[in-house]
mmCIF file of C-alpha atoms in Angstrom:
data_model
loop_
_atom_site.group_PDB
_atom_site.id
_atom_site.type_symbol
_atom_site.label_atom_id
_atom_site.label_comp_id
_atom_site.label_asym_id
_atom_site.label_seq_id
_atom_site.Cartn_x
_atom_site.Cartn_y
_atom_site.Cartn_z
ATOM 1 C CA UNK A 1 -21.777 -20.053 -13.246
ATOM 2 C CA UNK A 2 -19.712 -21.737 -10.616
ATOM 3 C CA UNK A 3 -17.594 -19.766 -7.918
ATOM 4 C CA UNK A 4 -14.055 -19.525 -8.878
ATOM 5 C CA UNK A 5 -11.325 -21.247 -6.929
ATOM 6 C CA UNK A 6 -10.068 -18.369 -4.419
ATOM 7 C CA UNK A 7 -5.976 -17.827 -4.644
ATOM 8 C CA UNK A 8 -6.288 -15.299 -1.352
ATOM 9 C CA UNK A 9 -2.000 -15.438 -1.458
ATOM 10 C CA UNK A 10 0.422 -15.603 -3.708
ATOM 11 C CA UNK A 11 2.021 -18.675 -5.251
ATOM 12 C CA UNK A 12 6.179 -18.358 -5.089
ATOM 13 C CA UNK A 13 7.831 -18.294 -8.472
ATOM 14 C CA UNK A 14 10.910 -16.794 -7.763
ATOM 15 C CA UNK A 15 12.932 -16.553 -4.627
ATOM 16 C CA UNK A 16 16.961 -16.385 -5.200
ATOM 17 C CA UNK A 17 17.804 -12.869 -5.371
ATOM 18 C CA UNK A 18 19.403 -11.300 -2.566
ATOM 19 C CA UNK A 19 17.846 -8.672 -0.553
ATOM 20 C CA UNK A 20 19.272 -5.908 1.068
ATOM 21 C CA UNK A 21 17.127 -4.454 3.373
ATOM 22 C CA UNK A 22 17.277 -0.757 5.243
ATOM 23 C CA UNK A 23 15.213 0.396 7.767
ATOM 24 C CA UNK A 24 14.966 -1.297 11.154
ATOM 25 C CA UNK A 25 11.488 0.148 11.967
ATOM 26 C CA UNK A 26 8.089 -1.133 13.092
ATOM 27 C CA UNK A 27 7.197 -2.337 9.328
ATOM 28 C CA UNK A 28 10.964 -3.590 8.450
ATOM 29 C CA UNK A 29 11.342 -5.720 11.605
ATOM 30 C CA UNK A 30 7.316 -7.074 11.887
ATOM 31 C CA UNK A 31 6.302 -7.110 8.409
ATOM 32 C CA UNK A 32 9.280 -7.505 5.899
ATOM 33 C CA UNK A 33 11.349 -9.428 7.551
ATOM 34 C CA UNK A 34 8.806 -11.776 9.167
ATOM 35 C CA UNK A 35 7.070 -12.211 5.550
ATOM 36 C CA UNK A 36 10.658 -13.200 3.558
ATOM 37 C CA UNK A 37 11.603 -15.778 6.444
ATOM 38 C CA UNK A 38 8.639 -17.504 5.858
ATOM 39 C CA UNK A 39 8.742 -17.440 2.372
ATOM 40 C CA UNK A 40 12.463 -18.147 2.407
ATOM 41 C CA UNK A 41 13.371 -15.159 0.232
ATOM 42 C CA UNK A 42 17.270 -14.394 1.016
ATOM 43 C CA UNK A 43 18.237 -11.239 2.856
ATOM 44 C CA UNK A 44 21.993 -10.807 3.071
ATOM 45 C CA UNK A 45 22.331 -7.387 4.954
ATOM 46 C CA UNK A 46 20.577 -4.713 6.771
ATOM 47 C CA UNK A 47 21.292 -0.713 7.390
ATOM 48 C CA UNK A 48 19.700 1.791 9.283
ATOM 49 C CA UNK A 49 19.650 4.939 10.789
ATOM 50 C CA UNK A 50 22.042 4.103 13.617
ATOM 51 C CA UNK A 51 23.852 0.594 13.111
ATOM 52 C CA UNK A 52 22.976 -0.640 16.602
ATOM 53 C CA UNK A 53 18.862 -0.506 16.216
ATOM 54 C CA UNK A 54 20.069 -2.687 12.374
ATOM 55 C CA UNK A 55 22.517 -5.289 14.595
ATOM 56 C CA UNK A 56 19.158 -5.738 17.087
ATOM 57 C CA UNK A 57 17.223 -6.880 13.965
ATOM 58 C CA UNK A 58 19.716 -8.562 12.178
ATOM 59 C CA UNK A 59 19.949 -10.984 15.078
ATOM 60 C CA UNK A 60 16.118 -11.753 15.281
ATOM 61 C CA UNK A 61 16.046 -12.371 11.862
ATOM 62 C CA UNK A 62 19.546 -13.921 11.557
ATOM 63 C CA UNK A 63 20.731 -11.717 8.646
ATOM 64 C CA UNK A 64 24.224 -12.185 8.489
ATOM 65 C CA UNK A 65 25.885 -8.595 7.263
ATOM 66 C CA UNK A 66 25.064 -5.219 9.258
ATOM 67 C CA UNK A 67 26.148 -2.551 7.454
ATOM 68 C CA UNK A 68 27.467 0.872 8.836
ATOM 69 C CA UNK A 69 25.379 3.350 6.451
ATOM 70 C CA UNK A 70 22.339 2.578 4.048
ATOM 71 C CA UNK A 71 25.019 3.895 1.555
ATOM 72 C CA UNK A 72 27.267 0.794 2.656
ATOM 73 C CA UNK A 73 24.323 -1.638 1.803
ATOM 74 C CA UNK A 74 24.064 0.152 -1.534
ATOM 75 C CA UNK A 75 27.646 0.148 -2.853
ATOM 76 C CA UNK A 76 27.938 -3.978 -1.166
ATOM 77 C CA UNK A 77 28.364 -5.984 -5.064
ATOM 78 C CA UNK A 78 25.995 -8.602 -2.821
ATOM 79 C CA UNK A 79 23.154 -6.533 -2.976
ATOM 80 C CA UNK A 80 20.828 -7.703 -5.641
ATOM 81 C CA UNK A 81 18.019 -6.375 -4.255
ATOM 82 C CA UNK A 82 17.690 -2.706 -2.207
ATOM 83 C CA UNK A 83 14.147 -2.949 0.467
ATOM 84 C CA UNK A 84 13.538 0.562 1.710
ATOM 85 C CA UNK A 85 11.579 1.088 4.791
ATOM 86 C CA UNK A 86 12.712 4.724 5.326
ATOM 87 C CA UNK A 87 11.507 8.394 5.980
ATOM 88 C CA UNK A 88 9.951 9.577 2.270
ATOM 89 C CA UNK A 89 11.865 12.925 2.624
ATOM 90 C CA UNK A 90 15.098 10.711 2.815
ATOM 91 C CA UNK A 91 13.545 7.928 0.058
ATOM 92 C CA UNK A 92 14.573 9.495 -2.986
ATOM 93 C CA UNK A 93 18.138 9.966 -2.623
ATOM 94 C CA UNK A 94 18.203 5.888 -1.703
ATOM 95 C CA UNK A 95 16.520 5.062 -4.464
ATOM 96 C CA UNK A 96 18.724 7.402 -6.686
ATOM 97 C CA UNK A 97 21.481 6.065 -5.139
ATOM 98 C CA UNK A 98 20.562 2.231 -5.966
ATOM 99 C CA UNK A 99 19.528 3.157 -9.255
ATOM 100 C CA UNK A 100 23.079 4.314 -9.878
ATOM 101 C CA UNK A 101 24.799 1.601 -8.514
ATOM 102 C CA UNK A 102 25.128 -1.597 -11.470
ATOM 103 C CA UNK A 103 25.025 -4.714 -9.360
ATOM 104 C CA UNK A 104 21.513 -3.302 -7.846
ATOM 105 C CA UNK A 105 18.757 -4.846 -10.329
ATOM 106 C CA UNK A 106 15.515 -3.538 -8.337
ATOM 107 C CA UNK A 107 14.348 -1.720 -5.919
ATOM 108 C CA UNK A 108 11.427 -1.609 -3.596
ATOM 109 C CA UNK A 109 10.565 1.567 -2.123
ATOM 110 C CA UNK A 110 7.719 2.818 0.305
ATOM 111 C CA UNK A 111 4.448 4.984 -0.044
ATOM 112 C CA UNK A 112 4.686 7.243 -0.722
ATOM 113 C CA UNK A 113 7.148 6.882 -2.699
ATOM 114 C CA UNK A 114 8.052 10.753 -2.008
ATOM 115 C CA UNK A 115 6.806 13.868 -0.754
ATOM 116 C CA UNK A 116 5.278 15.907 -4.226
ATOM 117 C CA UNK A 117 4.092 14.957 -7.262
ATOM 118 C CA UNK A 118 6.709 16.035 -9.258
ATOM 119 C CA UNK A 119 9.372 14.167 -7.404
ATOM 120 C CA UNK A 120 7.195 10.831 -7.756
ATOM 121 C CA UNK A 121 7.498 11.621 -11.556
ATOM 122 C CA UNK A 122 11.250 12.211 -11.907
ATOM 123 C CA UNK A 123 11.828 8.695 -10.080
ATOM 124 C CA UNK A 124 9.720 7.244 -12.329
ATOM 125 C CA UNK A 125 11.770 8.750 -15.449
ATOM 126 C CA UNK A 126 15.283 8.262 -13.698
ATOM 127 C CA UNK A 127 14.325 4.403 -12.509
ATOM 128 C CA UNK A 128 13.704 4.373 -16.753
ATOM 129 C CA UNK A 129 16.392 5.707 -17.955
ATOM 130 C CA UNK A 130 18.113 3.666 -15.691
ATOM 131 C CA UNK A 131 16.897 0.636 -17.162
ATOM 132 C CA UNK A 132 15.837 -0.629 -13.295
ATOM 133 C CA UNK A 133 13.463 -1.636 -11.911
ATOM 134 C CA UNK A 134 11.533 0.259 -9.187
ATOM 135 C CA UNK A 135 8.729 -0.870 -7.292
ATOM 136 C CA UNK A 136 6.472 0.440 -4.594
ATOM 137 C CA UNK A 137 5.142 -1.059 -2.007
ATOM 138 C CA UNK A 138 1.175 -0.847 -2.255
ATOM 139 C CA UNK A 139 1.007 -3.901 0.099
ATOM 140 C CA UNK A 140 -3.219 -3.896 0.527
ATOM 141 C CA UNK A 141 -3.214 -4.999 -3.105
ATOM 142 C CA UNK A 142 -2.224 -8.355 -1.357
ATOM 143 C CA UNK A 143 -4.311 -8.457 1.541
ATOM 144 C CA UNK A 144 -6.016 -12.157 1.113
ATOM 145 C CA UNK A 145 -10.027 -10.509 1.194
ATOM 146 C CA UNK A 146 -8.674 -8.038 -1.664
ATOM 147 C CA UNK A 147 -7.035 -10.696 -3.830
ATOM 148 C CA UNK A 148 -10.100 -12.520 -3.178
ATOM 149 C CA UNK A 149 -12.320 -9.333 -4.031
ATOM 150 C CA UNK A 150 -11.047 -9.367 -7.164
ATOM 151 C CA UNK A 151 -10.523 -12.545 -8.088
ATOM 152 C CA UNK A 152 -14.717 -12.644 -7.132
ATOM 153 C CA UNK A 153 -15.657 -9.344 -9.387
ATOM 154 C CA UNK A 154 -12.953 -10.095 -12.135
ATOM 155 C CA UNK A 155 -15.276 -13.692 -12.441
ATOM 156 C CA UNK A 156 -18.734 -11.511 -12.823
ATOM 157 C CA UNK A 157 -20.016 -12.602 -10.045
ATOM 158 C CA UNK A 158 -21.125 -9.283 -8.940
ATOM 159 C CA UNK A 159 -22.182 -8.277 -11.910
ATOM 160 C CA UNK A 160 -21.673 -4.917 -13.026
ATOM 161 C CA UNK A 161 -20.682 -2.781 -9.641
ATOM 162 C CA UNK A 162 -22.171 0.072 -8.261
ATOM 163 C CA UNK A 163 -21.099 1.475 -5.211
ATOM 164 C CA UNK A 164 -18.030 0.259 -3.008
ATOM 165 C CA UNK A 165 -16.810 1.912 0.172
ATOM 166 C CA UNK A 166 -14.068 0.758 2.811
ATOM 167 C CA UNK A 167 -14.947 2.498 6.014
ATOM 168 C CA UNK A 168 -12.005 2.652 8.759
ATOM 169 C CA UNK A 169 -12.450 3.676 12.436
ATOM 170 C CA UNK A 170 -8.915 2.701 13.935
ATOM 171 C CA UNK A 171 -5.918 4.347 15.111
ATOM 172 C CA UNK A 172 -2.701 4.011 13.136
ATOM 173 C CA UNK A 173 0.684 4.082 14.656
ATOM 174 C CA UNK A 174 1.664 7.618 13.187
ATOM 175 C CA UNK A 175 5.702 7.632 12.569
ATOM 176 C CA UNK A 176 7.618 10.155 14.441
ATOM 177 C CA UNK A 177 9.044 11.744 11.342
ATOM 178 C CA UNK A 178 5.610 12.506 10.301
ATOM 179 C CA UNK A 179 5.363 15.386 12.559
ATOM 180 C CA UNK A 180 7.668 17.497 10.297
ATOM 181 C CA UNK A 181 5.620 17.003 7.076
ATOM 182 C CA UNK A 182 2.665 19.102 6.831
ATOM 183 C CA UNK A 183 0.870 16.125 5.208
ATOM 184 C CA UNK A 184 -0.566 12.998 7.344
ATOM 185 C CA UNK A 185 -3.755 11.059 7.121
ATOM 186 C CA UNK A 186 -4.330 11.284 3.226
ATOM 187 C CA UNK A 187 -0.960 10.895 2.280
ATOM 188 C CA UNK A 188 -0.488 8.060 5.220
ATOM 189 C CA UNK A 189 -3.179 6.301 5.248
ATOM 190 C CA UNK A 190 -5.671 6.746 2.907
ATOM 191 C CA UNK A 191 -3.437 6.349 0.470
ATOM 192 C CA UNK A 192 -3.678 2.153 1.216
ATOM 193 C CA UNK A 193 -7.510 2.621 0.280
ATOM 194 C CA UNK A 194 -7.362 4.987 -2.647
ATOM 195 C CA UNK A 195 -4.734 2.747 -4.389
ATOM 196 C CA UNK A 196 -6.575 -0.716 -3.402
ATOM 197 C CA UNK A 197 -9.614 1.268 -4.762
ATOM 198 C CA UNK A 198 -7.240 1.843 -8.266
ATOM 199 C CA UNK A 199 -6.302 -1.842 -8.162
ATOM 200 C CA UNK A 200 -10.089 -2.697 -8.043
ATOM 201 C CA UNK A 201 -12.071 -0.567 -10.164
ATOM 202 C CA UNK A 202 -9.227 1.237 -12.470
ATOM 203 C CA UNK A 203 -8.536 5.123 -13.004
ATOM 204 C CA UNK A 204 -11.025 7.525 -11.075
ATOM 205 C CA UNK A 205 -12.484 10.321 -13.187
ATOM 206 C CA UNK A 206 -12.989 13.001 -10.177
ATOM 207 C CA UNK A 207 -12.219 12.954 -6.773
ATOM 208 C CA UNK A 208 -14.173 14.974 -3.484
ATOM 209 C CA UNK A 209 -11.999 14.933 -0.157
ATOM 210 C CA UNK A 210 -13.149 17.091 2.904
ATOM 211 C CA UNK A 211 -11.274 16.459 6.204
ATOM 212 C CA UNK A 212 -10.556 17.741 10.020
ATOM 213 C CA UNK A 213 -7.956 17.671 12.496
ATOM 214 C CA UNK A 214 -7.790 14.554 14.454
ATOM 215 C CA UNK A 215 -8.004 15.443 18.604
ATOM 216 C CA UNK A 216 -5.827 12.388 19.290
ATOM 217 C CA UNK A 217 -2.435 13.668 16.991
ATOM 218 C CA UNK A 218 -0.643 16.147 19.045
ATOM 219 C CA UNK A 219 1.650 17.454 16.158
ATOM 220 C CA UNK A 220 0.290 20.330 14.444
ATOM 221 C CA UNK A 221 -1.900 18.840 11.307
ATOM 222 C CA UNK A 222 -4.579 19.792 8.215
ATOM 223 C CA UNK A 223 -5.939 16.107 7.448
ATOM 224 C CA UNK A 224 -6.619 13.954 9.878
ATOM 225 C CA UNK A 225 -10.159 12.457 9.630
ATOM 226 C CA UNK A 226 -9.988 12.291 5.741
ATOM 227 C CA UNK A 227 -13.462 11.317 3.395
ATOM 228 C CA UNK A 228 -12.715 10.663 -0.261
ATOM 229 C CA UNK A 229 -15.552 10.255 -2.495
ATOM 230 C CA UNK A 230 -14.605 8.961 -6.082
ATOM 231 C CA UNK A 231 -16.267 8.586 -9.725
ATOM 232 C CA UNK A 232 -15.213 6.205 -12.400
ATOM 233 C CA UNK A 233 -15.595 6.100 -15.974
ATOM 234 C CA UNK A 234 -18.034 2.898 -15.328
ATOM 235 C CA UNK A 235 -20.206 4.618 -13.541
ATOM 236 C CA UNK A 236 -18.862 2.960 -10.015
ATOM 237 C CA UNK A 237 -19.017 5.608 -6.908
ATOM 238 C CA UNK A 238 -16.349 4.603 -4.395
ATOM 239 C CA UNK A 239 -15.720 6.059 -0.645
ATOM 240 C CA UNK A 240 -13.003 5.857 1.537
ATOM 241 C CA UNK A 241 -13.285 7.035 5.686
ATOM 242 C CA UNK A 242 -10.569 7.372 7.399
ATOM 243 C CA UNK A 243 -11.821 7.945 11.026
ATOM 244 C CA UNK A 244 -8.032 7.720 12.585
ATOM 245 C CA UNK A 245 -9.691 9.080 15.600
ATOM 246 C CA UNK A 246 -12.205 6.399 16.504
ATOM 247 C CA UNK A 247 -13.418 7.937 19.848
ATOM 248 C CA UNK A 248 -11.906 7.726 23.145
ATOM 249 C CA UNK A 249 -8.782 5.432 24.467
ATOM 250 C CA UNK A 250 -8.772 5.062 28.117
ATOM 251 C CA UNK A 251 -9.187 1.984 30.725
ATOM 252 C CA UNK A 252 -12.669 0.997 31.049
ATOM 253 C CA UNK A 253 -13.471 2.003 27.843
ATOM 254 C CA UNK A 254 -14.459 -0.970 25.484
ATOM 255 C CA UNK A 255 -12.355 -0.851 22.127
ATOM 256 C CA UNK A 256 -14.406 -1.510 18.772
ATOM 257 C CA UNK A 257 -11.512 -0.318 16.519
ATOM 258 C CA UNK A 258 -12.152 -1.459 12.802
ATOM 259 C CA UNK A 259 -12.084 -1.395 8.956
ATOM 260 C CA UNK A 260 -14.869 -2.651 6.846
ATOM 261 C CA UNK A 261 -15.457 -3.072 3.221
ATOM 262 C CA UNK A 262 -18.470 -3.503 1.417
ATOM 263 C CA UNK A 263 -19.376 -3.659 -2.812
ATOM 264 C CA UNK A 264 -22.197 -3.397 -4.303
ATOM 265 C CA UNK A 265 -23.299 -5.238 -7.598
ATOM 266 C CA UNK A 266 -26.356 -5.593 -10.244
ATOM 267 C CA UNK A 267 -25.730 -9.203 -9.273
ATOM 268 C CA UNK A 268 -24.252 -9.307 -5.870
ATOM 269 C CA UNK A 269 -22.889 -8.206 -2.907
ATOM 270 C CA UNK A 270 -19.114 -8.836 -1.218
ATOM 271 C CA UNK A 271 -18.485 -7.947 1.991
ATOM 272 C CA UNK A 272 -15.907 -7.753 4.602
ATOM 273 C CA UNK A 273 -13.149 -6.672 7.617
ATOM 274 C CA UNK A 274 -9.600 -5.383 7.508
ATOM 275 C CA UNK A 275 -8.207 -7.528 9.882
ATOM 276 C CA UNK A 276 -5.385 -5.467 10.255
ATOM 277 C CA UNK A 277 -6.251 -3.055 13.360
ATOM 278 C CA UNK A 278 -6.997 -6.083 15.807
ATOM 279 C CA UNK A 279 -4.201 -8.390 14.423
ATOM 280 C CA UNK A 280 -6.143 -11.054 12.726
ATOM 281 C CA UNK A 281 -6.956 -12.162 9.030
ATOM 282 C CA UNK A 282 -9.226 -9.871 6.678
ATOM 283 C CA UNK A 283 -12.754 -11.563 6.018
ATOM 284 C CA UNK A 284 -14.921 -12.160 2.834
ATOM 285 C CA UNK A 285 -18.439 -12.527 2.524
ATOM 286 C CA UNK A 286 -20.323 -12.279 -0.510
ATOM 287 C CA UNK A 287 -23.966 -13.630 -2.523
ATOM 288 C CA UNK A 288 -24.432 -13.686 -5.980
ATOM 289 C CA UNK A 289 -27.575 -14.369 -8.235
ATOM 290 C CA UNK A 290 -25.125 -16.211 -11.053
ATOM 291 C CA UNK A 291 -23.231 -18.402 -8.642
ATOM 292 C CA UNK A 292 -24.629 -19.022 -4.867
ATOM 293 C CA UNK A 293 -28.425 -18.936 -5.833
ATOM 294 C CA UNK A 294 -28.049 -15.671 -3.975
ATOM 295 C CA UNK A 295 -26.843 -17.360 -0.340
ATOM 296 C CA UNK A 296 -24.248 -15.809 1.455
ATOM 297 C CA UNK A 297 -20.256 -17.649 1.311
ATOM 298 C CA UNK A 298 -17.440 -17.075 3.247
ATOM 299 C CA UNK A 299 -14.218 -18.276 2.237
ATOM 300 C CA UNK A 300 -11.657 -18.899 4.993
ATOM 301 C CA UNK A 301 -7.727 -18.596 4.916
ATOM 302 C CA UNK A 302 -5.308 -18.126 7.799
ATOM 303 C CA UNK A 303 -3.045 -15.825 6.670
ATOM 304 C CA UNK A 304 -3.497 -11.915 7.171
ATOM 305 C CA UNK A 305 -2.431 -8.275 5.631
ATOM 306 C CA UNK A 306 0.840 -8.309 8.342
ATOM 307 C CA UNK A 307 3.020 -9.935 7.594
ATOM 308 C CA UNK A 308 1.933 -12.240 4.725
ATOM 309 C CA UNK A 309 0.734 -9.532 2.373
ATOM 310 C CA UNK A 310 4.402 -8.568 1.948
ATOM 311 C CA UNK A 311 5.173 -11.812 0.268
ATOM 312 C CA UNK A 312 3.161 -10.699 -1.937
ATOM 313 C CA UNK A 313 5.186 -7.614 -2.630
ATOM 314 C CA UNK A 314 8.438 -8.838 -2.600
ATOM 315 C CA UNK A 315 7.474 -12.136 -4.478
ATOM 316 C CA UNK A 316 6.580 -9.718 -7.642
ATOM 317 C CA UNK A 317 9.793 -8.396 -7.885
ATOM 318 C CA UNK A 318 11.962 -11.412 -7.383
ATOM 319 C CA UNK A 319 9.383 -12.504 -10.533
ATOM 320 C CA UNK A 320 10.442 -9.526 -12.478
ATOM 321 C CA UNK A 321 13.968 -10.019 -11.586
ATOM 322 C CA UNK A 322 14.132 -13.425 -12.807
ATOM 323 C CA UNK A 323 11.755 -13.140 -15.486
ATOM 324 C CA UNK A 324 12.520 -9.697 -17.068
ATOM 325 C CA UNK A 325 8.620 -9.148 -16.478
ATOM 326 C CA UNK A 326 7.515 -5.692 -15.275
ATOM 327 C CA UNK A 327 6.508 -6.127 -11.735
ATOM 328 C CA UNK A 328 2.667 -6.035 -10.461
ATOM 329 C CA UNK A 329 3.372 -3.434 -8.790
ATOM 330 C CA UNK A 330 5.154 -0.259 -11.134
ATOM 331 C CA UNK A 331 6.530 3.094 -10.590
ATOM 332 C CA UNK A 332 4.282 4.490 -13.231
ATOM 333 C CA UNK A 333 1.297 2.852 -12.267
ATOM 334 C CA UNK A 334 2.497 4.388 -8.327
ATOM 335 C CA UNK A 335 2.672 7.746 -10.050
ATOM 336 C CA UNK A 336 -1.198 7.736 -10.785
ATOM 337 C CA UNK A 337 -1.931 7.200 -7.097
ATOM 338 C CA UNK A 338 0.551 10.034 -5.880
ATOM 339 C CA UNK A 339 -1.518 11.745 -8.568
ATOM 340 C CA UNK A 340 -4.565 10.470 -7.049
ATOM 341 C CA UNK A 341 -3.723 11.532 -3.512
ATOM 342 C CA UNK A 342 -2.128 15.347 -5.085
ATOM 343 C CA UNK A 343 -5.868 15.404 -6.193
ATOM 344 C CA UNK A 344 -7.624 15.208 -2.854
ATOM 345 C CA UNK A 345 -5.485 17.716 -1.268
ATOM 346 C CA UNK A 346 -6.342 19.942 -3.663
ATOM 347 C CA UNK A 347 -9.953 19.218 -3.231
ATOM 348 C CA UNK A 348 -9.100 20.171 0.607
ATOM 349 C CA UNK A 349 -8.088 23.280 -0.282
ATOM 350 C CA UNK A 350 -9.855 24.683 -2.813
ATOM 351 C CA UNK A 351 -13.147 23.012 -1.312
ATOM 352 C CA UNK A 352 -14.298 21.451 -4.767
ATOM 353 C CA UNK A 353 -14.273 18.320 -6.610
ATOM 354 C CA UNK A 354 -10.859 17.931 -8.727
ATOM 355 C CA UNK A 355 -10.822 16.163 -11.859
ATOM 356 C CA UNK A 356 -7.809 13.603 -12.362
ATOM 357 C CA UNK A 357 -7.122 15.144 -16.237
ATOM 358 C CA UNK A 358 -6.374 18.466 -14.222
ATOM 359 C CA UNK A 359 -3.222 16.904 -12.195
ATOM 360 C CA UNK A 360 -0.153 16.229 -15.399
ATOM 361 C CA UNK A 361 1.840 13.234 -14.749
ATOM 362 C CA UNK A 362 3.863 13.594 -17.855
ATOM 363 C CA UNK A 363 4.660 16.981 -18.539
ATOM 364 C CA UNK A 364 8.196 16.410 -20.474
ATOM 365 C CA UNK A 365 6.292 14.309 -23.007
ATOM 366 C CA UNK A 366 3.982 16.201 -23.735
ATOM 367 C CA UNK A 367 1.494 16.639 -20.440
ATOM 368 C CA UNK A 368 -0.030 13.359 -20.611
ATOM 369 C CA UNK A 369 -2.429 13.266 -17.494
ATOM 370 C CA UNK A 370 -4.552 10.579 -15.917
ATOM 371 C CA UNK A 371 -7.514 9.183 -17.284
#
């Protein structure tokens, strides 16, 4: 067996629907917006909370219509395309919004995607009945050493896997609107690994998630250090850490913030960073007993999870758009990892493993529930 030829990002197939984007935040301004320039993906107009923090983006990223409200950018007939990068109490009514509006023909929303279960569900059954299509952005599936993960495993080069575990000791930039929800690491940030873990090895049977409070996050909180063990069907064991505090942050003190990844194989072994905490591109490493005599290879790109990952995104949905496709990325397939993450809080609390078949996702037709 010869190793495959890597595809660590996306190649463009579609790129002529207009965007409207709103949100004028950290991840709209450095990571959307920075992604569809380069990929030359056309945004027409931006909204946000106040229409003077939209105007200060819309000039950096020369987007020619600033609109009052986000319901302005909704109702504009130019709008092919709604981008939300907003609070997920506020989400929904955006994205019902959009759905109801007919020149809108798909919208991308943010994880999560809202703040229970059960309103993740009636999204997914509205965006149907709507006949749109709604998207959410899961935007580690596209980080280049995932892709590449994948791409590596989905080849056999690993042989049948074992044990995989991404391991994170790094501090996120918590949003301010956070502090109101009564919900943060698991539902923040682990829900990046628990989906990419999804993406990689399918549905989970059971999940175990035990957590703390986090000494660095002021707000009043449950989860912040979060472990998730998971089980699948295959036999794989997965485990996701995230150590959000990641010891002291002072001057003088040396800062060894990280995220590593690491799966095991009957015929291999991949390893790797998330390059995303020190602001450079993921790595790959990986041997194999079928295809590098069992020496060690590194594949190299340049690109990184911020902002190039988010072509990713957005390049599936212009692709559904113009294809009439269902995008990589679905609201149902979303639905199972809200359902995933509903799972490890209740773990938390009840202080037990949770099986996914105990958490419905379908309960109008018929209480269909993860596999």
């Amino acid at each position: 067996m010869k190793p495959v030829a890597f595809q660590p990002d996306v190649e463009i197939r579609a790129r002529g629907h207009r965007i409207g984007c709103i949100g004028a935040g950290m991840i709209m301004a450095e990571c959307h917006l920075a992604a569809y320039a380069e990929a030359g993906f056309p945004v027409v107009s931006i909204a946000s909370r106040t229409k003077e923090r939209a105007a200060e983006v819309a000039k950096r990223w020369n987007i020619p219509k600033v609109h009052e409200t986000p319901a302005d950018l909704i109702a504009d007939p130019e709008v092919e395309i709604v981008d939300l990068a907003y609070p997920p109490d506020q989400q929904p009514a955006l994205v019902r919004a959009a759905l109801e509006a007919p020149h809108v023909k798909a919208i991308l929303a943010q994880k999560p995607l809202a703040l229970s279960l059960s309103e993740a569900i009636a999204l997914r059954d509205e965006a149907e009945a709507a006949g749109k299509i709604l998207s959410v952005n899961q935007n580690m599936r596209y980080d280049q050493s995932m892709r590449v993960l994948k791409q590596i495993m989905d080849a056999g080069e690993l042989g049948e896997i074992v044990f995989a575990q991404i391991d994170m000791h790094a501090i996120p930039h918590w949003q301010t609107f956070l502090a109101g929800y009564d919900r943060l690491t698991l539902s923040n940030m682990s829900v990046h690994h628990l989906d990419v873990l999804r993406f990689l090895f399918g549905e989970p049977d059971e999940i175990t998630t035990l957590t703390r409070t986090d000494p660095r996050t002021e707000f009043a909180h449950s989860d912040g250090i979060v472990v998730s063990t998971l089980r699948f069907p295959s036999g794989v064991m997965a485990l996701s850490l995230e150590d959000v505090w990641s010891g002291p942050r002072a001057e003088g003190y040396a800062d060894d913030q990280h995220i590593s990844w690491r799966v095991d194989g009957t015929e291999g072994v991949a390893k790797g960073t998330i390059g995303w905490p020190n602001g450079k591109a993921s790595t790959l490493s990986y041997a194999s007993r079928l295809s590098t005599d069992g020496a060690w290879v590194t594949p190299e790109w340049d690109t990184m999870w911020f902002p190039q990952a988010f072509i990713g995104v957005m390049e599936q949905l212009q692709h559904a758009v113009s294809s009439g496709e269902a995008p990589a990325l679905t609201i149902a397939d979303n639905v199972r990892t809200v359902a995933l993450i509903e799972a490890g809080y209740r773990s938390i609390a009840e202080g037990r493993t949770v099986r996914l078949s105990e958490i419905p996702i379908n309960e109008d037709n018929g209480g269909e529930t993860t596999p």
